CSV table of C-alpha atoms in Angstrom, one decimal:
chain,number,residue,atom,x,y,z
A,1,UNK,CA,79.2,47.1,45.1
A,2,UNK,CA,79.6,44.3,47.1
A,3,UNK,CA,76.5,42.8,49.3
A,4,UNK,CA,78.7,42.7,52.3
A,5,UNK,CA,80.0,46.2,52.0
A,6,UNK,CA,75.4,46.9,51.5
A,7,UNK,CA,75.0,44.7,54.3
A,8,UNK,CA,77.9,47.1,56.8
A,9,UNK,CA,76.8,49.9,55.4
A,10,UNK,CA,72.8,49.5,56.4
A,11,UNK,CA,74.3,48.1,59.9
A,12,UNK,CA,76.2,51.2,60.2
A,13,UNK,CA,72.9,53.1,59.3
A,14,UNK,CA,71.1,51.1,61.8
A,15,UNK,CA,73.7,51.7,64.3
A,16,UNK,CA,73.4,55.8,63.6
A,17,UNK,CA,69.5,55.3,64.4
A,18,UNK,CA,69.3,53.8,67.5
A,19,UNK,CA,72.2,56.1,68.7
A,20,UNK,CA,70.2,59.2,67.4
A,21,UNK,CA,66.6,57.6,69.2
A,22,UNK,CA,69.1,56.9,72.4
A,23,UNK,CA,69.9,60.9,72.4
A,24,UNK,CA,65.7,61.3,72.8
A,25,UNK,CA,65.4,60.1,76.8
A,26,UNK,CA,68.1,62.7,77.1
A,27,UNK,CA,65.8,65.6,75.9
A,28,UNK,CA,63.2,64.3,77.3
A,29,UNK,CA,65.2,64.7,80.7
A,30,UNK,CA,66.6,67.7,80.2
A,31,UNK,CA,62.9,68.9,79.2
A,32,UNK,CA,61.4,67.7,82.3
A,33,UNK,CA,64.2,69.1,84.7
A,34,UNK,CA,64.3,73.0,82.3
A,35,UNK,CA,60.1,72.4,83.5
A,36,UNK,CA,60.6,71.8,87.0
A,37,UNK,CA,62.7,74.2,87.6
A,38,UNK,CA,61.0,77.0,85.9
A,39,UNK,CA,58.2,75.7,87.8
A,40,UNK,CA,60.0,76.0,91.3
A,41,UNK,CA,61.5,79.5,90.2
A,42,UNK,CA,57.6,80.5,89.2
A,43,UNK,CA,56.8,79.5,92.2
A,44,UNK,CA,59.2,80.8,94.5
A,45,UNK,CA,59.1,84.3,92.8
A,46,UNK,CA,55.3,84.2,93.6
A,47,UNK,CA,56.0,83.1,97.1
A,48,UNK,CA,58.5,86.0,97.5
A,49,UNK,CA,55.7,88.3,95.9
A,50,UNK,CA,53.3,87.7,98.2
A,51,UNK,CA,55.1,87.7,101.4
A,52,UNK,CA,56.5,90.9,100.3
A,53,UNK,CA,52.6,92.2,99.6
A,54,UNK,CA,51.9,90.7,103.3
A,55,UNK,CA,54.9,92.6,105.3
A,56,UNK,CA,54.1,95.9,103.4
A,57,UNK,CA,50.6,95.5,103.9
A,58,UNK,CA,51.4,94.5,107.7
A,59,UNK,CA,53.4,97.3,108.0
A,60,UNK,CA,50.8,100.0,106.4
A,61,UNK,CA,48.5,98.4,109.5
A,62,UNK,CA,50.9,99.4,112.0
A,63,UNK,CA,51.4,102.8,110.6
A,64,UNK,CA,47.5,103.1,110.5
A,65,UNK,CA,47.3,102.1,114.3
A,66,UNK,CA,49.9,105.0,115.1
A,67,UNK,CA,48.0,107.4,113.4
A,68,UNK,CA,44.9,106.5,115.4
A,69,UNK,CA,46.7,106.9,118.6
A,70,UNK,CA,48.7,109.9,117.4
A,71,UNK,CA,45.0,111.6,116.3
A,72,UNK,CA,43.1,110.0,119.6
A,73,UNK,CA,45.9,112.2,121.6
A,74,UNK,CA,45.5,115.1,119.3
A,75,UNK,CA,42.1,115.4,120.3
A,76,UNK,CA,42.2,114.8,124.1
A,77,UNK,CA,45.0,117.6,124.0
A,78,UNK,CA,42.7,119.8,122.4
A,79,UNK,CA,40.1,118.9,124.6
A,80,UNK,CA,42.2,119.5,127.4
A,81,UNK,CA,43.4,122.8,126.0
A,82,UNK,CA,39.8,123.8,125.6
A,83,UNK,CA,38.6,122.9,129.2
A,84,UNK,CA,41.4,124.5,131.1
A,85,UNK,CA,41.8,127.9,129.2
A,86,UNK,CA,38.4,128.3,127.6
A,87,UNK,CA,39.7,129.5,124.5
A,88,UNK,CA,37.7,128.3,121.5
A,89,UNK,CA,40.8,127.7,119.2
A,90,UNK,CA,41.7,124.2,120.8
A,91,UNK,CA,38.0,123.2,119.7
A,92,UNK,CA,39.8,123.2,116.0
A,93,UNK,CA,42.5,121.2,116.4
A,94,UNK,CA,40.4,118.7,118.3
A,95,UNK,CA,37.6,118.3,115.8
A,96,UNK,CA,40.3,117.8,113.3
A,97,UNK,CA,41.6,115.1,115.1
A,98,UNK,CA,37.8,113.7,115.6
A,99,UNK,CA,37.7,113.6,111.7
A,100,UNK,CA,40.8,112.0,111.5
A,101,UNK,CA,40.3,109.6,113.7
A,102,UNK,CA,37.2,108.3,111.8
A,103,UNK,CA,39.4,108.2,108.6
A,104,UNK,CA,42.1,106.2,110.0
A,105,UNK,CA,39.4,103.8,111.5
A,106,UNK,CA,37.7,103.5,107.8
A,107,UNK,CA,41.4,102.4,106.4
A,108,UNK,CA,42.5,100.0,109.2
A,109,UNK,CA,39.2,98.4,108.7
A,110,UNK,CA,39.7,98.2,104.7
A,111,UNK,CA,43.5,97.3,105.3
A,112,UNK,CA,42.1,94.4,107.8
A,113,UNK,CA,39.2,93.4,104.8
A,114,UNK,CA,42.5,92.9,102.3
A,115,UNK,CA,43.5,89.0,101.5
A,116,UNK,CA,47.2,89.8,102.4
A,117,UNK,CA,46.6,90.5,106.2
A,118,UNK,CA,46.2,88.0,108.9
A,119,UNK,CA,42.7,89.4,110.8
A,120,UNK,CA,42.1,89.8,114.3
A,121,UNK,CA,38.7,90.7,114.4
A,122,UNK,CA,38.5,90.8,117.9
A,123,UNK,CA,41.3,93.0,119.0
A,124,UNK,CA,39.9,95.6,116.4
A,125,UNK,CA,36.4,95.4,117.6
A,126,UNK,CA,37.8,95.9,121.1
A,127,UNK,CA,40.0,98.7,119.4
A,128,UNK,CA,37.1,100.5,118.1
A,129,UNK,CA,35.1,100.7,121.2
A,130,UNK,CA,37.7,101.8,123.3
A,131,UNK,CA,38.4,104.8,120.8
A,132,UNK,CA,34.7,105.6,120.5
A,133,UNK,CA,34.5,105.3,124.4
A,134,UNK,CA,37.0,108.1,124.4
A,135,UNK,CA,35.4,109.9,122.3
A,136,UNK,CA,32.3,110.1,124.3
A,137,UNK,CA,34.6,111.0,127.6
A,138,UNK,CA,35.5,113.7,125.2
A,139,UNK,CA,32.7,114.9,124.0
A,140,UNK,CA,31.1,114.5,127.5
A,141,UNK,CA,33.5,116.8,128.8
A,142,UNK,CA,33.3,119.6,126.5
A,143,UNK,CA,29.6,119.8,126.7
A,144,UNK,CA,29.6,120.2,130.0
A,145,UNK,CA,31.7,122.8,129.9
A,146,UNK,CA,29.3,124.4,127.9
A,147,UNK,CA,26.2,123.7,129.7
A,148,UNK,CA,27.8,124.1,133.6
A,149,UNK,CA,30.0,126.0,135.5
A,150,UNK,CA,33.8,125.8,133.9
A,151,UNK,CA,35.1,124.3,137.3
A,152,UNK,CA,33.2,121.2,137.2
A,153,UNK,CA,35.0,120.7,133.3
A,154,UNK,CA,37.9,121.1,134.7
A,155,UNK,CA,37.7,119.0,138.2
A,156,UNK,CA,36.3,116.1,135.5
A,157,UNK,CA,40.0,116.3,133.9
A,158,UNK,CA,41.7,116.5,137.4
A,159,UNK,CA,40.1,113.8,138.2
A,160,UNK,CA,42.0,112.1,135.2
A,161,UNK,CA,38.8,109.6,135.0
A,162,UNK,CA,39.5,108.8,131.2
A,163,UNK,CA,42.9,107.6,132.2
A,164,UNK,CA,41.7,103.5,132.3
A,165,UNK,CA,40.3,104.3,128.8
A,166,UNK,CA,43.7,106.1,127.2
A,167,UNK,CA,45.7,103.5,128.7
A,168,UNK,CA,43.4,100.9,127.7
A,169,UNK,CA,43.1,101.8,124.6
A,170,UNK,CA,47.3,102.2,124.2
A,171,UNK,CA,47.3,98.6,125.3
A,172,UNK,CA,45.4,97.2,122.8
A,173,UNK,CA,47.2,99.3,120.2
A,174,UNK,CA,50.3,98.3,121.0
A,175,UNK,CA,49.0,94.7,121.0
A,176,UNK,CA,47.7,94.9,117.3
A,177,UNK,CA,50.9,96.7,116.3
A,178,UNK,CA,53.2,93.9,117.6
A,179,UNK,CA,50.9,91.4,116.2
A,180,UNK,CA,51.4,93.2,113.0
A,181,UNK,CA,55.1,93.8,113.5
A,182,UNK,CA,55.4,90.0,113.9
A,183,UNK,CA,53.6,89.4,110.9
A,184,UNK,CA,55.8,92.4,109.1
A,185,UNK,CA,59.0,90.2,110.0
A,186,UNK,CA,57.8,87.0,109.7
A,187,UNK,CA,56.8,88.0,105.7
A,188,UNK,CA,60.4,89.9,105.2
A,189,UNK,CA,62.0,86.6,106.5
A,190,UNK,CA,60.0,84.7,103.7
A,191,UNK,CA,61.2,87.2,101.8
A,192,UNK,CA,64.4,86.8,102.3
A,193,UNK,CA,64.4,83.1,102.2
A,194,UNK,CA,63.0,83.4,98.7
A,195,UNK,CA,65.9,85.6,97.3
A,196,UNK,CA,68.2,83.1,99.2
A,197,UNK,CA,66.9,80.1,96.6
A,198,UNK,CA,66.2,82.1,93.6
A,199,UNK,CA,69.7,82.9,92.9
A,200,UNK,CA,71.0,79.2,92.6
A,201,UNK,CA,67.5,78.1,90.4
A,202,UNK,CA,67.7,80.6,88.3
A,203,UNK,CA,71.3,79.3,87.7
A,204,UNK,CA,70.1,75.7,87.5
A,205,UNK,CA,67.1,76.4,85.2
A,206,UNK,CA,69.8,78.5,82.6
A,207,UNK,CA,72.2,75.3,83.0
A,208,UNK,CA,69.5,73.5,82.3
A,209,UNK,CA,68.0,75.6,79.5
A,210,UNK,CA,71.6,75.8,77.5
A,211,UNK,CA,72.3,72.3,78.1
A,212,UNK,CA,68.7,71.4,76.4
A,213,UNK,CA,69.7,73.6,73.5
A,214,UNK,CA,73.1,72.3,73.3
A,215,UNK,CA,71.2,68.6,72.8
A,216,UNK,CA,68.7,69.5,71.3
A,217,UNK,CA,71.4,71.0,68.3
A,218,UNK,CA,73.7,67.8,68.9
A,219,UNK,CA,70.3,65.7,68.0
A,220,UNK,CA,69.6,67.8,65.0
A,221,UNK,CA,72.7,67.2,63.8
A,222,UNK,CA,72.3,63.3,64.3
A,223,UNK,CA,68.7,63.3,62.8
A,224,UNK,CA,70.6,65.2,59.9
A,225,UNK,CA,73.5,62.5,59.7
A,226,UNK,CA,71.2,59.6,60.2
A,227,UNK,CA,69.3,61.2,57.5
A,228,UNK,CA,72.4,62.0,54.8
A,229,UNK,CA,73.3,58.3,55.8
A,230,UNK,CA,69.8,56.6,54.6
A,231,UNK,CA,70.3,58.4,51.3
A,232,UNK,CA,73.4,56.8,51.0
A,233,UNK,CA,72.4,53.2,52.0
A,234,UNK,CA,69.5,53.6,49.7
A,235,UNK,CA,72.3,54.6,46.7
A,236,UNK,CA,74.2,51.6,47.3
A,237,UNK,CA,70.7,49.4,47.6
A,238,UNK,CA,70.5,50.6,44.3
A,239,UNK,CA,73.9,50.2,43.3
A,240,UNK,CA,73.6,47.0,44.6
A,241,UNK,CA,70.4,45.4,43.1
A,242,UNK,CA,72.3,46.6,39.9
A,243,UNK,CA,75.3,44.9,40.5
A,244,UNK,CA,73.2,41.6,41.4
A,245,UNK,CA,71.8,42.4,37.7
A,246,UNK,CA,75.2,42.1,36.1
A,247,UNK,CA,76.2,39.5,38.0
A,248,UNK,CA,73.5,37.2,37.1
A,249,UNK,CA,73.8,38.0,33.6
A,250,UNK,CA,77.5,37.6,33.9
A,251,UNK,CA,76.9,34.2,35.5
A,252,UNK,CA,74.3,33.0,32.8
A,253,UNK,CA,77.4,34.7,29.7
A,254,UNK,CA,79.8,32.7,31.5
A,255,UNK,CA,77.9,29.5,31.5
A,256,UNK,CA,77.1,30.0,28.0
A,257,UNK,CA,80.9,30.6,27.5
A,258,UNK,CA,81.4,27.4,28.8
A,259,UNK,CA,79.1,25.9,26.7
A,260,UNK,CA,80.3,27.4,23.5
A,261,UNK,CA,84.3,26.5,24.8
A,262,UNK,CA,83.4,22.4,24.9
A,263,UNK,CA,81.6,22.2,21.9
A,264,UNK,CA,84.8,24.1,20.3
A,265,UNK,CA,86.8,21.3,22.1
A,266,UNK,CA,84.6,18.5,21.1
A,267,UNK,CA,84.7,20.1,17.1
A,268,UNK,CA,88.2,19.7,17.3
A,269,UNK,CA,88.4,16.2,18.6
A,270,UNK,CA,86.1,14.8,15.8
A,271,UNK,CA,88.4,16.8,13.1
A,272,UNK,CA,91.5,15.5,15.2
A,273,UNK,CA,90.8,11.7,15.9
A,274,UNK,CA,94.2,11.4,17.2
A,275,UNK,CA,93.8,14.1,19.5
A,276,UNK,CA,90.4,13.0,21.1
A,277,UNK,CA,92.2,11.8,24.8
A,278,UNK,CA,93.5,15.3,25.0
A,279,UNK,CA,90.1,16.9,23.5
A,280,UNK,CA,88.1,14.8,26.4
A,281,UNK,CA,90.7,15.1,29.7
A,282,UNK,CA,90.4,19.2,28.5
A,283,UNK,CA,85.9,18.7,27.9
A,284,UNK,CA,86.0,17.1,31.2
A,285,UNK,CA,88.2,19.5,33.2
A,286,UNK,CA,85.9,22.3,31.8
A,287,UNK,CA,83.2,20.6,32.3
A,288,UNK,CA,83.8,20.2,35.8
A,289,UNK,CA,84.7,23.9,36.4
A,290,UNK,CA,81.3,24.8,34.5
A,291,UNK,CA,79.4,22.1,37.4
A,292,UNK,CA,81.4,24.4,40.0
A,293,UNK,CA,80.8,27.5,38.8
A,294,UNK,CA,77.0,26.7,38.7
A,295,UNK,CA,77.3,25.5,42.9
A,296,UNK,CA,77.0,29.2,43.2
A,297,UNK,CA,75.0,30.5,40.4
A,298,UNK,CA,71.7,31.9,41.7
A,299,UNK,CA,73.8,32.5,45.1
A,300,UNK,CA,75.4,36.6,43.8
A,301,UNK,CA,74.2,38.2,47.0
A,302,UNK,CA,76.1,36.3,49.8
A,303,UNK,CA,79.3,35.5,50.3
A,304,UNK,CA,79.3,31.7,50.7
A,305,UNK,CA,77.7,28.5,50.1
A,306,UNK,CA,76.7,25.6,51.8
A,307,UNK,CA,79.7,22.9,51.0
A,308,UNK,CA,77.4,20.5,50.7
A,309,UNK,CA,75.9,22.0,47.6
A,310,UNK,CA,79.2,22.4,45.9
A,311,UNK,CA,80.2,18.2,46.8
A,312,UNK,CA,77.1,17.5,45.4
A,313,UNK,CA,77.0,19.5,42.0
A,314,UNK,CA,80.5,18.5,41.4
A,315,UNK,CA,79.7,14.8,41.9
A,316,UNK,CA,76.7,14.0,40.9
A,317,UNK,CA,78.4,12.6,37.4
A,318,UNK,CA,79.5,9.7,39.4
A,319,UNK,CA,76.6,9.1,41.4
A,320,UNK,CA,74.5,5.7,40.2
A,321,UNK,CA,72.1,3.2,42.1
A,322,UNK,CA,74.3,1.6,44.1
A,323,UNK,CA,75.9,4.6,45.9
A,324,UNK,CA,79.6,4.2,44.9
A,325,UNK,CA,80.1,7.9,46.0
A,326,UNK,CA,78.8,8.9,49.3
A,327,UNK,CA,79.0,12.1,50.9
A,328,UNK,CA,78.9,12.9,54.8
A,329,UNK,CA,79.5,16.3,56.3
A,330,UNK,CA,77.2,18.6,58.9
A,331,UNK,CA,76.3,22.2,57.6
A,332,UNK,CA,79.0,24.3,56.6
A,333,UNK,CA,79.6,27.1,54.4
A,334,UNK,CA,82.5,27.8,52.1
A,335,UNK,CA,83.4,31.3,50.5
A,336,UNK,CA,82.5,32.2,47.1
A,337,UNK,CA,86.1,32.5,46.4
A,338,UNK,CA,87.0,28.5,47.4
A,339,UNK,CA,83.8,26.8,44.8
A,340,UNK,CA,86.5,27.2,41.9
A,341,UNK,CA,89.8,25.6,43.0
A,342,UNK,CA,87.8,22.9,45.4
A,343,UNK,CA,85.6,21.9,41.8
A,344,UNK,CA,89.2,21.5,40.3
A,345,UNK,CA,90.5,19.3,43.1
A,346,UNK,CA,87.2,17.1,43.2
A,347,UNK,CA,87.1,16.6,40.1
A,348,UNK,CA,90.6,15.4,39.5
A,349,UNK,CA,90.2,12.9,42.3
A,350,UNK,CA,87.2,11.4,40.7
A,351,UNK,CA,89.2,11.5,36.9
A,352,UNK,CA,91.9,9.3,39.2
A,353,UNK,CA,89.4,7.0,41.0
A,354,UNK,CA,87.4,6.0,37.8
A,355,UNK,CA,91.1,5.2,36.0
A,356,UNK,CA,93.3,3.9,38.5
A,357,UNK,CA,91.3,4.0,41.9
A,358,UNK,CA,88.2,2.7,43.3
A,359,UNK,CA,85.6,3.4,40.8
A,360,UNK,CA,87.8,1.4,37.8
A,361,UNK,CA,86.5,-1.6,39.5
A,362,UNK,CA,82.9,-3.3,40.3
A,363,UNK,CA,81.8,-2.6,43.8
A,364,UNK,CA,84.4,-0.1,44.0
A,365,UNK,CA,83.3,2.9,46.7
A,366,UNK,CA,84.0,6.7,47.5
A,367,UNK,CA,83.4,8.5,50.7
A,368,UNK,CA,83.6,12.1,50.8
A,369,UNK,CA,83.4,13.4,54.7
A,370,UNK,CA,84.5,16.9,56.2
A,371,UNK,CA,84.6,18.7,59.7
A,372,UNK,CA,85.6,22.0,61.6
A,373,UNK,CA,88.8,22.3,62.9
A,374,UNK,CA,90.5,24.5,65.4
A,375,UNK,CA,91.5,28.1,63.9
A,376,UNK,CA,88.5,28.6,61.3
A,377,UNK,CA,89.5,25.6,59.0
A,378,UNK,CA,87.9,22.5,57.3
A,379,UNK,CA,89.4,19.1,56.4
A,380,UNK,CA,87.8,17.9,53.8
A,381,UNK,CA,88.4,13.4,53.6
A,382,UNK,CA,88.5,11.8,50.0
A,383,UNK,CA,88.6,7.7,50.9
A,384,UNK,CA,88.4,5.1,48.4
A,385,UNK,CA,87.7,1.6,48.7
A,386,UNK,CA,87.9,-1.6,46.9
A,387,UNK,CA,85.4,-4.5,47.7
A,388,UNK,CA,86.5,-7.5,49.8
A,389,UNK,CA,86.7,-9.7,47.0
A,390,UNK,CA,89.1,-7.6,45.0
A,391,UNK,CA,92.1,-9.8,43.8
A,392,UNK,CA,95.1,-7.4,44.3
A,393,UNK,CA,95.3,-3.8,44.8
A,394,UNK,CA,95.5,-1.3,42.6
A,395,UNK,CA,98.4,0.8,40.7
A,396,UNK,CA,99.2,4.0,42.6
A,397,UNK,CA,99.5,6.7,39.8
A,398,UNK,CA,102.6,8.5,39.3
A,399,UNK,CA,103.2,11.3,41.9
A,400,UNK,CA,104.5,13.6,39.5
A,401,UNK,CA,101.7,14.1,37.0
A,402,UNK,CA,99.5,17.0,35.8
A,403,UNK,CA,96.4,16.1,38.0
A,404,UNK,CA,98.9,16.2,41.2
A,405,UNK,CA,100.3,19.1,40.7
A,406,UNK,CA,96.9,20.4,39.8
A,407,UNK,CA,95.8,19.7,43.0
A,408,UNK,CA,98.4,21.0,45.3
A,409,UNK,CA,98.4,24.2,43.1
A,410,UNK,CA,94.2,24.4,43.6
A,411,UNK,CA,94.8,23.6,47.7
A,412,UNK,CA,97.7,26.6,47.6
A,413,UNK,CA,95.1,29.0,46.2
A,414,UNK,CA,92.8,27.9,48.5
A,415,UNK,CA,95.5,28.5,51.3
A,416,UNK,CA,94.8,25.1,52.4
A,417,UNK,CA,97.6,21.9,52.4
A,418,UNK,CA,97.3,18.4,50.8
A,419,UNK,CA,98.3,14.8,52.5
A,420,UNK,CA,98.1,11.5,50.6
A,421,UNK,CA,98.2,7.9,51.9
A,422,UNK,CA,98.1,5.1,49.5
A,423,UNK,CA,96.4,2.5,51.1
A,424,UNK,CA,95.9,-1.3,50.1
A,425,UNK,CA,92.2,-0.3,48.6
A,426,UNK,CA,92.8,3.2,47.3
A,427,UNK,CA,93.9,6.5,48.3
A,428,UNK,CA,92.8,8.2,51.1
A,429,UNK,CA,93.5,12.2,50.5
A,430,UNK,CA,92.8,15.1,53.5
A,431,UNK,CA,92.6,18.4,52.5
A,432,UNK,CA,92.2,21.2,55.3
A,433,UNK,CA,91.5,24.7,53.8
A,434,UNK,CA,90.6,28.2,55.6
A,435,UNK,CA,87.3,29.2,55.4
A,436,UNK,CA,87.0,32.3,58.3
């Protein structure tokens, strides 16, 4: 497992979070709207309730103001019946009637005392006296058909002197039964009003309800993924601080390898006396891949180093007091992949420069220099150069040797090309390499 492939894999995790907590504002909304509108259809239903209590209640006043005048006619008829025939049988109708009426005065006051009916206490006060004034014309009348001749009875009902009183009294009836009729239709229009905006709330607040559910299942099933995901990043955290393990052990086995490889090469020199130039070009060539492999030992859990590092490692053989090797570069990385082939390359170029080039001589000097170029590349500068007192200049080595072909081969894996320019003090070599 590769830290890169850790690294994407907890950025995908990351990713998967904040996408599940971006899904939360959206329940919250859809919360907050399924509340409001429950809260508007609550309170619309109640609304609807209570005008429709109000218009009934409204309309049981009107019916109770009927039956007064119905039962305030019963008994004047009876009266009247009594007065102009004598016959005592009208006296029961109109004490029924007297009953009555006090009954349907009892429940118009207890329907005015209820909360749902707008009062008018002062058309009902005005009600009641005009009905008890008729009952004392009533009464008046009968008794004095009992206690005085029957003529003068009935010349009191010719007369028609409770007339202003009836018709009074029908007046302010009718006045408190439109009132109430008003009030009736005013509350059935609420009413009405109410079942006109229920419908389409009751539709928004089930929208609104299944589209919580269907997010609040859709954020379940993130939470779940997000969740299945963190287990699996925290695998391949463990799969990778093993790998990092390996590969530091691998790194220290490889070092030893080297180790154990030039001693086995220096043995065989000291056996081989004629062989020692060959033992020591191969000792130094390994010896230069074990200074690049170690550029990025310590360095298993990214994917490049800092190509200063690697320059440095590889050269700091040839570095003495009087800086004969200089490097000169700003901060830039180089895959873990290029530390190899560019250790090869540098270190052939300083096996040339202390045989043929600049540091053969006294005062001889390398400078090692490198910037970006367009299209995710480096060029990378090897110049040597001779001092000014140098008598002559120095033998250009042939181009067809080992260490070139070494070099071109180590620039092709690094998918980079090679120019050379023998100059009068020493070659001056640009390499330019891919590093994106």
């Amino acid at each position: 497992m590769t830290h890169g492939g850790t690294t994407a894999a907890i950025a995908s995790d990351t990713a998967r979070r904040r996408r599940a907590r971006s899904g939360l504002p959206l329940l919250l909304w859809l919360a907050a709207a399924a509340l409001a509108l429950g809260a508007a259809v609550a309170w619309v239903t109640i609304d609807q309730r209570a005008a429709r209590r109000e218009g009934l209640a409204n309309a049981d006043v009107s019916r109770a103001l009927a039956a007064v005048q119905i039962d305030v006619l019963d008994a004047e008829t009876g009266q009247r019946g009594y007065l102009l025939t004598g016959e005592p049988a009208y006296l029961g109708p109109y004490s029924s009637a007297r009953m009555r009426i006090a009954g349907d005065l009892d429940r118009l006051d207890s329907l005015y005392r209820a909360a749902d009916v707008h009062r008018a206490p002062a058309n009902l006060l005005r009600l009641h006296a005009l009905v008890e004034a008729k009952l004392d014309e009533l009464d008046q009348t009968v008794k004095l058909y009992e206690s005085a001749p029957h003529g003068a009875a009935a010349q009191v009902v010719r007369t028609d002197a409770g007339k202003p009183t009836m018709d009074s009294l029908r007046l302010e009836a009718r006045r408190l039964s439109d009132f109430h009729l008003r009030l009736r239709a005013a509350a059935f229009d609420r009413t009405g009003r109410a079942d006109t905006l229920l419908l389409p709330l009751e539709l928004a607040l089930g929208a609104a309800i299944v589209a919580l559910i269907l997010a609040g299942l859709n954020a379940e099933r993130r939470r779940a993924r997000a969740a299945r995901e963190a287990n699996r990043v925290a695998a391949l955290r463990r799969a990778n601080d093993r790998a990092e393990l390996l590969l530091r052990e691998l790194n220290h086995r490889v070092k030893n390898i080297f180790s154990v490889i030039m001693a086995i090469v220096a043995l065989a020199g000291r056996r081989h006396p004629e062989a020692k130039p060959v033992t020591a070009e191969i000792s130094a060539r390994i010896h230069a891949l074990a200074l690049a492999h170690s550029a990025s030992l310590g360095e298993a859990d990214v994917d490049s180093v800092p190509l200063r590092a690697v320059l440095e490692r590889t050269l700091q053989p040839y570095h003495d007091d009087h800086e004969r090797v200089t490097i000169d570069g700003p901060e830039q990385a180089i895959p873990v992949r290029a530390v190899t082939p560019l250790g090869l390359i540098l270190h052939e170029l300083c096996t040339n420069a202390v045989k043929h080039g600049a540091l053969a001589v006294e005062g001889g000097k390398v400078r090692v220099d490198w910037k970006a170029t367009p299209g995710g590349t480096i060029e990378l500068r090897w110049i040597e150069s001779l001092p000014d007192a140098f008598p002559g200049r120095i033998d250009k080595p042939g181009a067809s040797g080992f260490g070139t072909t070494m070099i071109d081969m180590a620039a092709r894996q690094l998918g980079g090309t090679v120019a050379r320019e023998w100059r009068e003090d020493g070659l001056a070599l640009s390499l330019v390499f891919q590093v994106s």
